[in-house]
Short mmCIF file of C-alpha atoms in Angstrom, two decimals:
data_model
loop_
_atom_site.label_atom_id
_atom_site.label_comp_id
_atom_site.label_asym_id
_atom_site.label_seq_id
_atom_site.Cartn_x
_atom_site.Cartn_y
_atom_site.Cartn_z
CA MET A 94 -4.01 -17.74 -12.08
CA LEU A 95 -2.87 -21.00 -10.51
CA HIS A 96 0.92 -21.34 -10.72
CA SER A 97 3.81 -23.25 -9.14
CA GLY A 98 4.08 -20.68 -6.34
CA HIS A 99 0.56 -21.56 -5.19
CA VAL A 100 1.32 -25.27 -5.33
CA ALA A 101 4.54 -24.81 -3.30
CA PHE A 102 2.56 -22.71 -0.80
CA PHE A 103 -0.04 -25.47 -0.43
CA GLU A 104 2.70 -28.11 -0.08
CA GLU A 105 4.38 -26.09 2.65
CA ALA A 106 1.08 -25.60 4.48
CA SER A 107 0.14 -29.30 4.20
CA GLN A 108 3.24 -30.25 6.19
CA TYR A 109 1.39 -29.00 9.29
CA GLY A 110 -1.65 -31.29 8.83
CA ASP A 111 -4.84 -31.59 6.80
CA LEU A 112 -5.09 -28.54 4.53
CA TYR A 113 -8.31 -26.60 4.01
CA VAL A 114 -8.31 -23.67 1.58
CA GLY A 115 -10.61 -20.65 1.60
CA ILE A 116 -10.83 -18.83 -1.75
CA GLY A 117 -11.79 -15.20 -2.21
CA SER A 118 -14.98 -14.71 -4.22
CA ASP A 119 -15.00 -12.75 -7.46
CA LYS A 120 -16.76 -9.89 -5.64
CA THR A 121 -14.13 -9.80 -2.88
CA ILE A 122 -11.29 -9.61 -5.41
CA CYS A 123 -13.08 -6.84 -7.33
CA ASP A 124 -13.57 -4.89 -4.10
CA LEU A 125 -9.97 -5.29 -2.91
CA LYS A 126 -8.10 -5.04 -6.22
CA ALA A 127 -10.55 -3.00 -8.34
CA ARG A 128 -10.26 -5.57 -11.14
CA LYS A 129 -11.93 -8.82 -12.10
CA PRO A 130 -10.05 -12.06 -11.47
CA ILE A 131 -8.65 -13.73 -14.56
CA ASN A 132 -10.29 -17.02 -13.54
CA THR A 133 -13.72 -17.08 -11.88
CA ASP A 134 -14.14 -18.31 -8.32
CA ALA A 135 -15.83 -21.48 -9.60
CA GLU A 136 -12.86 -22.28 -11.85
CA ARG A 137 -10.33 -21.45 -9.15
CA LEU A 138 -12.21 -23.66 -6.67
CA TYR A 139 -12.22 -26.57 -9.15
CA MET A 140 -8.43 -26.33 -9.67
CA VAL A 141 -7.58 -25.98 -5.97
CA LYS A 142 -9.82 -28.90 -4.98
CA ALA A 143 -8.07 -31.05 -7.59
CA LEU A 144 -4.67 -30.68 -5.92
CA ARG A 145 -3.61 -33.81 -4.04
CA MET A 146 -2.43 -31.96 -0.90
CA VAL A 147 -5.76 -30.12 -0.39
CA LYS A 148 -8.23 -31.85 1.93
CA ASP A 149 -11.09 -29.51 1.03
CA ALA A 150 -11.71 -26.00 -0.31
CA TRP A 151 -14.56 -23.50 -0.58
CA ILE A 152 -15.37 -19.94 -1.65
CA ASN A 153 -15.43 -17.68 1.41
CA ARG A 154 -18.89 -16.27 2.10
CA GLY A 155 -17.74 -12.94 3.56
CA ASN A 156 -16.02 -9.97 1.95
CA GLY A 157 -13.02 -7.74 2.46
CA VAL A 158 -9.72 -8.71 4.09
CA LEU A 159 -11.52 -10.93 6.63
CA ASP A 160 -13.84 -12.68 4.17
CA PHE A 161 -13.27 -16.04 5.89
CA VAL A 162 -14.52 -15.25 9.43
CA ASP A 163 -17.60 -17.52 9.32
CA GLU A 164 -15.62 -20.40 7.82
CA ILE A 165 -12.74 -20.22 10.31
CA ARG A 166 -15.16 -20.18 13.24
CA GLU A 167 -16.96 -23.22 11.85
CA LEU A 168 -13.78 -25.17 11.05
CA ASN A 169 -11.91 -24.13 14.22
CA PRO A 170 -8.48 -25.12 12.84
CA ASP A 171 -5.26 -25.50 14.82
CA ILE A 172 -3.31 -23.28 12.39
CA PHE A 173 -4.08 -20.38 10.07
CA PHE A 174 -1.46 -20.28 7.28
CA VAL A 175 -0.89 -17.27 5.00
CA ASN A 176 1.80 -16.02 2.65
CA SER A 177 3.64 -12.76 3.24
CA ASP A 178 1.46 -10.88 0.72
CA GLY A 179 -1.67 -12.12 2.48
CA HIS A 180 -0.54 -11.21 5.99
CA SER A 181 -2.62 -8.63 7.84
CA PRO A 182 -2.57 -7.55 11.51
CA LEU A 183 -6.36 -7.98 11.44
CA LYS A 184 -5.97 -11.67 10.55
CA GLU A 185 -3.32 -12.12 13.21
CA LYS A 186 -5.53 -10.44 15.83
CA LEU A 187 -8.51 -12.65 14.91
CA CYS A 188 -6.36 -15.76 15.30
CA ARG A 189 -5.18 -14.60 18.73
CA GLU A 190 -8.79 -14.11 19.80
CA LEU A 191 -9.74 -17.59 18.53
CA LYS A 192 -6.54 -19.16 19.97
CA ILE A 193 -5.43 -20.34 16.51
CA GLU A 194 -1.71 -20.48 15.71
CA TYR A 195 -0.82 -17.94 12.99
CA ILE A 196 1.97 -18.93 10.58
CA ILE A 197 3.37 -16.96 7.63
CA SER A 198 4.79 -18.91 4.70
CA LYS A 199 8.52 -18.79 3.97
CA ARG A 200 7.67 -18.80 0.23
CA ILE A 201 10.05 -21.57 -0.72
CA PRO A 202 9.77 -22.50 -4.43
CA TYR A 203 9.91 -26.13 -5.50
CA ALA A 204 13.50 -27.24 -6.13
CA GLY A 205 14.83 -25.85 -9.40
CA LEU A 206 11.76 -23.70 -10.12
CA PRO A 207 11.70 -19.89 -10.01
CA VAL A 208 9.83 -17.91 -7.36
CA ARG A 209 6.37 -17.16 -8.78
CA SER A 210 3.65 -14.67 -7.92
CA THR A 211 0.38 -13.80 -9.65
CA THR A 212 1.45 -10.15 -9.72
CA ALA A 213 4.68 -10.99 -11.54
CA LEU A 214 2.86 -13.21 -14.05
CA ARG A 215 0.33 -10.45 -14.74
CA GLN A 216 3.04 -7.83 -14.96
CA GLU A 217 2.35 -6.38 -18.35
CA CYS A 218 1.65 -2.98 -16.82
CA ARG A 219 4.79 -1.09 -15.79
CA ILE A 220 3.04 2.05 -14.52
CA PRO A 221 4.25 2.77 -10.97
CA TYR A 222 2.37 3.53 -7.78
CA ARG A 223 3.12 6.56 -5.58
CA LEU A 224 4.12 6.66 -1.92
CA ASP A 225 3.63 9.95 -0.07
CA ILE A 226 6.58 10.35 2.34
CA ALA A 227 5.65 13.65 4.04
CA GLY A 228 3.67 16.85 3.63
CA GLY A 229 0.61 15.25 2.06
CA TRP A 230 -2.36 17.71 1.81
CA LEU A 231 -0.09 20.65 0.97
CA ASP A 232 -0.86 19.94 -2.69
CA GLN A 233 -4.38 21.20 -1.95
CA PRO A 234 -4.65 25.02 -2.19
CA PHE A 235 -7.03 25.16 0.77
CA VAL A 236 -4.08 23.94 2.89
CA SER A 237 -1.01 25.52 1.29
CA GLU A 238 -2.71 28.94 1.15
CA TYR A 239 -2.18 29.05 4.91
CA CYS A 240 1.51 28.12 4.65
CA PRO A 241 3.53 27.08 1.58
CA GLY A 242 5.48 23.87 1.84
CA PRO A 243 6.66 20.66 0.20
CA VAL A 244 5.16 17.25 -0.42
CA LEU A 245 7.74 14.45 -0.65
CA THR A 246 6.92 11.47 -2.87
CA VAL A 247 8.61 8.39 -4.29
CA SER A 248 7.57 6.48 -7.40
CA ILE A 249 7.07 2.78 -6.58
CA GLU A 250 7.68 -0.10 -8.99
CA PRO A 251 4.56 -2.29 -9.43
CA ASP A 252 6.29 -5.41 -8.07
CA PHE A 253 3.41 -5.79 -5.61
CA GLU A 254 -0.25 -5.25 -6.42
CA PHE A 255 -1.40 -2.75 -3.82
CA ASN A 256 -5.06 -2.86 -2.84
CA ASP A 257 -7.47 -0.36 -4.34
CA ARG A 258 -8.27 2.72 -2.19
CA SER A 259 -5.06 2.14 -0.23
CA GLY A 260 -3.42 5.55 -0.45
CA MET A 261 -0.88 4.49 -3.09
CA ALA A 262 -2.44 6.74 -5.79
CA THR A 263 -4.37 3.75 -7.17
CA SER A 264 -7.11 6.02 -8.59
CA SER A 265 -4.57 8.13 -10.48
CA ARG A 266 -2.77 4.98 -11.62
CA LYS A 267 -6.02 3.62 -13.10
CA LYS A 268 -6.38 6.87 -15.06
CA ALA A 269 -2.78 6.50 -16.22
CA ILE A 270 -3.58 2.97 -17.43
CA GLU A 271 -6.61 4.34 -19.32
CA LEU A 272 -4.33 6.91 -20.97
CA TRP A 273 -1.17 4.91 -21.63
CA HIS A 274 -2.15 1.24 -21.10
CA THR A 275 1.11 -0.41 -20.01
CA ASP A 276 3.78 2.24 -19.36
CA ILE A 277 4.42 5.97 -19.25
CA PRO A 278 5.42 7.12 -22.75
CA GLU A 279 8.68 8.81 -23.59
CA GLY A 280 8.69 12.57 -23.24
CA GLU A 281 9.16 15.40 -20.78
CA ARG A 282 8.08 13.95 -17.43
CA GLU A 283 6.45 17.00 -15.88
CA LYS A 284 4.39 17.46 -19.05
CA MET A 285 3.25 13.83 -18.83
CA ALA A 286 2.24 14.40 -15.20
CA LYS A 287 0.21 17.48 -16.23
CA ILE A 288 -1.58 15.42 -18.88
CA LEU A 289 -2.45 12.79 -16.27
CA PHE A 290 -3.55 15.43 -13.73
CA CYS A 291 -5.84 17.12 -16.27
CA TYR A 292 -7.25 13.78 -17.44
CA GLU A 293 -8.10 12.81 -13.87
CA ASN A 294 -9.62 16.21 -13.08
CA PRO A 295 -11.92 17.28 -15.96
CA PRO A 296 -13.63 20.68 -15.54
CA GLY A 297 -16.73 20.75 -13.36
CA GLY A 298 -15.81 17.89 -11.05
CA PRO A 299 -16.80 18.15 -7.37
CA TYR A 300 -13.25 17.56 -6.10
CA VAL A 301 -9.76 18.09 -7.53
CA SER A 302 -7.32 15.28 -6.79
CA GLY A 303 -3.97 16.59 -5.60
CA SER A 304 -1.23 16.80 -8.22
CA GLN A 305 1.21 14.93 -5.98
CA ASP A 306 -0.49 11.71 -7.16
CA ALA A 307 0.17 12.32 -10.86
CA LEU A 308 3.67 13.68 -10.21
CA GLY A 309 4.52 10.88 -7.79
CA ILE A 310 3.57 8.26 -10.37
CA VAL A 311 5.30 9.86 -13.36
CA LEU A 312 8.50 11.31 -11.82
CA PRO A 313 11.02 8.61 -10.90
CA GLY A 314 13.09 8.70 -7.71
CA LEU A 315 12.47 10.91 -4.69
CA ASN A 316 10.73 14.22 -5.37
CA ARG A 317 10.20 17.40 -3.37
CA LEU A 318 7.14 19.24 -4.73
CA HIS A 319 6.79 22.74 -3.29
CA TYR A 320 3.28 24.24 -3.19
CA SER A 321 2.28 27.87 -2.59
CA GLY A 322 -1.50 27.99 -2.71
CA SER A 323 -2.01 26.48 -6.17
CA TYR A 324 -2.77 23.05 -7.59
CA TRP A 325 0.61 22.69 -9.28
CA PRO A 326 3.98 23.02 -7.48
CA ASP A 327 6.08 26.08 -8.21
CA THR A 328 9.32 24.07 -7.88
CA ILE A 329 10.21 20.39 -8.20
CA ASP A 330 13.46 18.91 -6.85
CA THR A 331 14.29 15.35 -7.89
CA VAL A 332 16.84 12.99 -6.33
CA SER A 333 17.86 10.00 -8.44
CA ASP A 334 21.11 9.05 -6.67
CA THR A 335 21.10 5.24 -6.55
CA GLU A 336 22.81 4.95 -3.17
CA LEU A 337 20.36 7.33 -1.50
CA LEU A 338 17.36 5.55 -3.03
CA LYS A 339 18.73 2.21 -1.78
CA TRP A 340 19.14 3.77 1.67
CA ILE A 341 15.48 4.86 1.63
CA GLU A 342 14.24 1.46 0.38
CA ALA A 343 16.07 -0.33 3.18
CA ARG A 344 14.30 1.74 5.85
CA ILE A 345 10.67 1.84 4.69
CA TRP A 346 8.34 -0.92 5.93
CA LEU A 347 4.65 -1.34 5.02
CA ILE A 348 2.13 -3.28 7.09
CA PRO A 349 -1.21 -3.98 5.33
CA LEU A 350 -4.35 -2.55 6.92
CA PHE A 351 -7.50 -2.66 4.77
CA PRO A 352 -8.81 -0.62 1.83
CA ARG A 353 -10.41 2.72 2.64
CA GLN A 354 -14.17 2.29 2.91
CA ALA A 355 -16.17 3.80 0.07
CA THR A 356 -18.30 5.66 2.63
CA CYS A 357 -15.27 7.17 4.39
CA ASP A 358 -15.29 10.98 4.09
CA ILE A 359 -11.80 12.21 4.90
CA LEU A 360 -12.78 15.87 4.39
CA ALA A 361 -15.62 15.74 6.91
CA ASP A 362 -14.73 17.35 10.26
CA LYS A 363 -11.56 18.89 8.82
CA LYS A 364 -9.90 21.64 10.88
CA VAL A 365 -7.39 23.30 8.54
CA THR A 366 -5.46 26.04 10.36
CA ALA A 367 -2.41 28.18 9.73
CA GLU A 368 -0.62 26.46 12.61
CA GLY A 369 -1.47 23.00 11.32
CA ALA A 370 -0.24 23.89 7.82
CA ARG A 371 2.94 25.41 9.28
CA LEU A 372 3.70 22.27 11.31
CA LEU A 373 3.04 20.09 8.25
CA SER A 374 5.34 22.23 6.10
CA LYS A 375 8.12 22.22 8.71
CA ALA A 376 7.89 18.45 9.22
CA ALA A 377 8.16 17.83 5.46
CA ASP A 378 11.18 20.13 5.21
CA ASP A 379 12.78 18.35 8.17
CA CYS A 380 12.09 15.00 6.47
CA TRP A 381 13.79 16.16 3.28
CA GLN A 382 16.92 17.34 5.11
CA ALA A 383 17.09 14.16 7.22
CA ILE A 384 16.85 11.91 4.16
CA LEU A 385 19.50 13.86 2.26
CA SER A 386 21.74 13.56 5.34
CA LYS A 387 20.91 9.85 5.72
CA ASP A 388 19.89 10.52 9.32
CA ALA A 389 17.31 7.80 10.03
CA ILE A 390 16.53 9.01 13.56
CA ALA A 391 15.77 12.56 12.40
CA TRP A 392 13.79 11.19 9.45
CA GLY A 393 11.64 9.04 11.73
CA LYS A 394 10.93 11.96 14.04
CA ALA A 395 9.95 14.26 11.17
CA PHE A 396 7.98 11.44 9.51
CA SER A 397 5.78 11.08 12.60
CA ALA A 398 5.52 14.87 13.01
CA SER A 399 4.17 15.16 9.45
CA PHE A 400 1.56 12.49 10.23
CA ASP A 401 0.58 14.20 13.50
CA ALA A 402 0.09 17.50 11.66
CA GLN A 403 -2.07 15.76 9.04
CA ILE A 404 -4.42 14.07 11.50
CA SER A 405 -4.71 17.24 13.61
CA MET A 406 -6.35 18.86 10.55
CA PHE A 407 -8.00 15.75 9.07
CA PRO A 408 -9.02 13.53 12.02
CA ASN A 409 -11.02 11.15 9.78
CA MET A 410 -7.74 9.93 8.27
CA VAL A 411 -7.48 7.46 11.14
CA SER A 412 -9.67 5.16 13.18
CA PRO A 413 -9.16 3.33 16.49
CA GLU A 414 -8.38 0.15 14.51
CA ILE A 415 -5.61 1.88 12.55
CA MET A 416 -4.12 3.44 15.67
CA ASP A 417 -4.16 0.04 17.44
CA VAL A 418 -2.09 -1.52 14.65
CA MET A 419 0.31 1.43 14.68
CA GLU A 420 0.72 1.19 18.44
CA ASP A 421 1.93 -2.40 18.13
CA TYR A 422 4.94 -1.27 16.06
CA LYS A 423 5.86 2.15 17.49
CA SER A 424 8.34 0.86 20.04
CA LYS A 425 10.23 -1.07 17.34
CA THR A 426 10.46 1.72 14.74
CA LEU A 427 11.65 5.32 14.40
CA GLY A 428 8.60 6.89 12.72
CA TRP A 429 5.14 6.12 11.42
CA LYS A 430 2.25 7.25 9.22
CA ILE A 431 -0.35 5.75 6.93
CA THR A 432 -0.32 5.79 3.15
CA GLY A 433 -1.91 8.69 1.32
CA ALA A 434 -4.82 10.73 2.64
CA GLY A 435 -5.79 7.90 4.92
CA GLY A 436 -8.72 5.90 6.06
CA GLY A 437 -6.96 2.59 5.42
CA GLY A 438 -4.35 1.10 3.13
CA TYR A 439 -1.02 0.53 4.82
CA CYS A 440 0.85 1.62 7.91
CA VAL A 441 4.26 2.95 6.85
CA PHE A 442 7.17 2.74 9.25
CA VAL A 443 10.71 4.11 9.15
CA GLY A 444 13.21 1.85 10.87
CA GLU A 445 16.80 0.63 10.78
CA GLU A 446 15.81 -2.90 11.83
CA PRO A 447 13.56 -5.28 9.89
CA VAL A 448 9.85 -5.04 10.76
CA LYS A 449 8.27 -8.47 11.10
CA ASN A 450 5.87 -9.42 8.28
CA ALA A 451 6.30 -6.05 6.54
CA ILE A 452 6.42 -5.35 2.79
CA GLN A 453 9.33 -3.41 1.31
CA ILE A 454 9.20 -1.24 -1.78
CA LYS A 455 11.39 -0.65 -4.82
CA ILE A 456 11.69 2.93 -6.02
CA ARG A 457 11.48 3.57 -9.77
CA ARG A 458 14.90 4.69 -11.00
#
């Protein structure tokens, strides 16, 4: 969907010199976003090439986040220019290796025109995403049977189109869209979450998705879901205080990684133990208390402790590439983890100071 935001982006980029544009193929967009583009790559290429500030354009031959590697090596440009949504540490690292200057757009709209994004223009669907704050995996009975404990989630407004397989409950959200199309219907929220959970997990399936995904999507605000060896929590505590939610939003920073690979088996090599479950439960409880007290330092410490407990039991959640990205930010933040059950998606940081090139969320009220 070509719009004035794209044109302003191209105009900003063209101030640095001759502008060449690489376009994601239809297959790349399907792989990253789990949806077809509204306009085909051929149509998008035609429109972009027609713009006066574009020197030349092409459809990138590769796939994934770095679908342009062959083209950038062939062109050998002075500058690689992206917008904030398109930023990735992997792109930045590649540019460092190739000695190409890496610049992120300031996203300045043309004078008098509103800020535009494809996500906003497509925004017919109001169904939220889910961000797991701490305790993830305790919604699986094979973990919480060792030690009961909470999973903390927040419901995230769809202001940004998170990549598929990114740990933001995108699979559950797709099921919610199948059920309800554009928004969660009126009614008792926990009941709606049960409907979504049952719809996603029909009898006889090989794996039961954790209920924190359905609950995290449907229940607004911050939620503490306490599990004791069953698929559904025995208690749910919800915080909807506006000031506290604003406090949380101001301290969560997401850095894009890459979608989880389809071949990634998070459950392989798992080492679920009573001690691991206990540490995960304690860290989630500590997170809850720190957030309620608005103690960012304690929250960051517990946030990281929850992540450490997760990867001690599920080592395939991370890879050397993920840990390298995380290492770059640890000294500047208070705590860290990755979204969801892992294997890709986003690094999530807790910090009082802005994190360069990070995305911030808005919690559903």
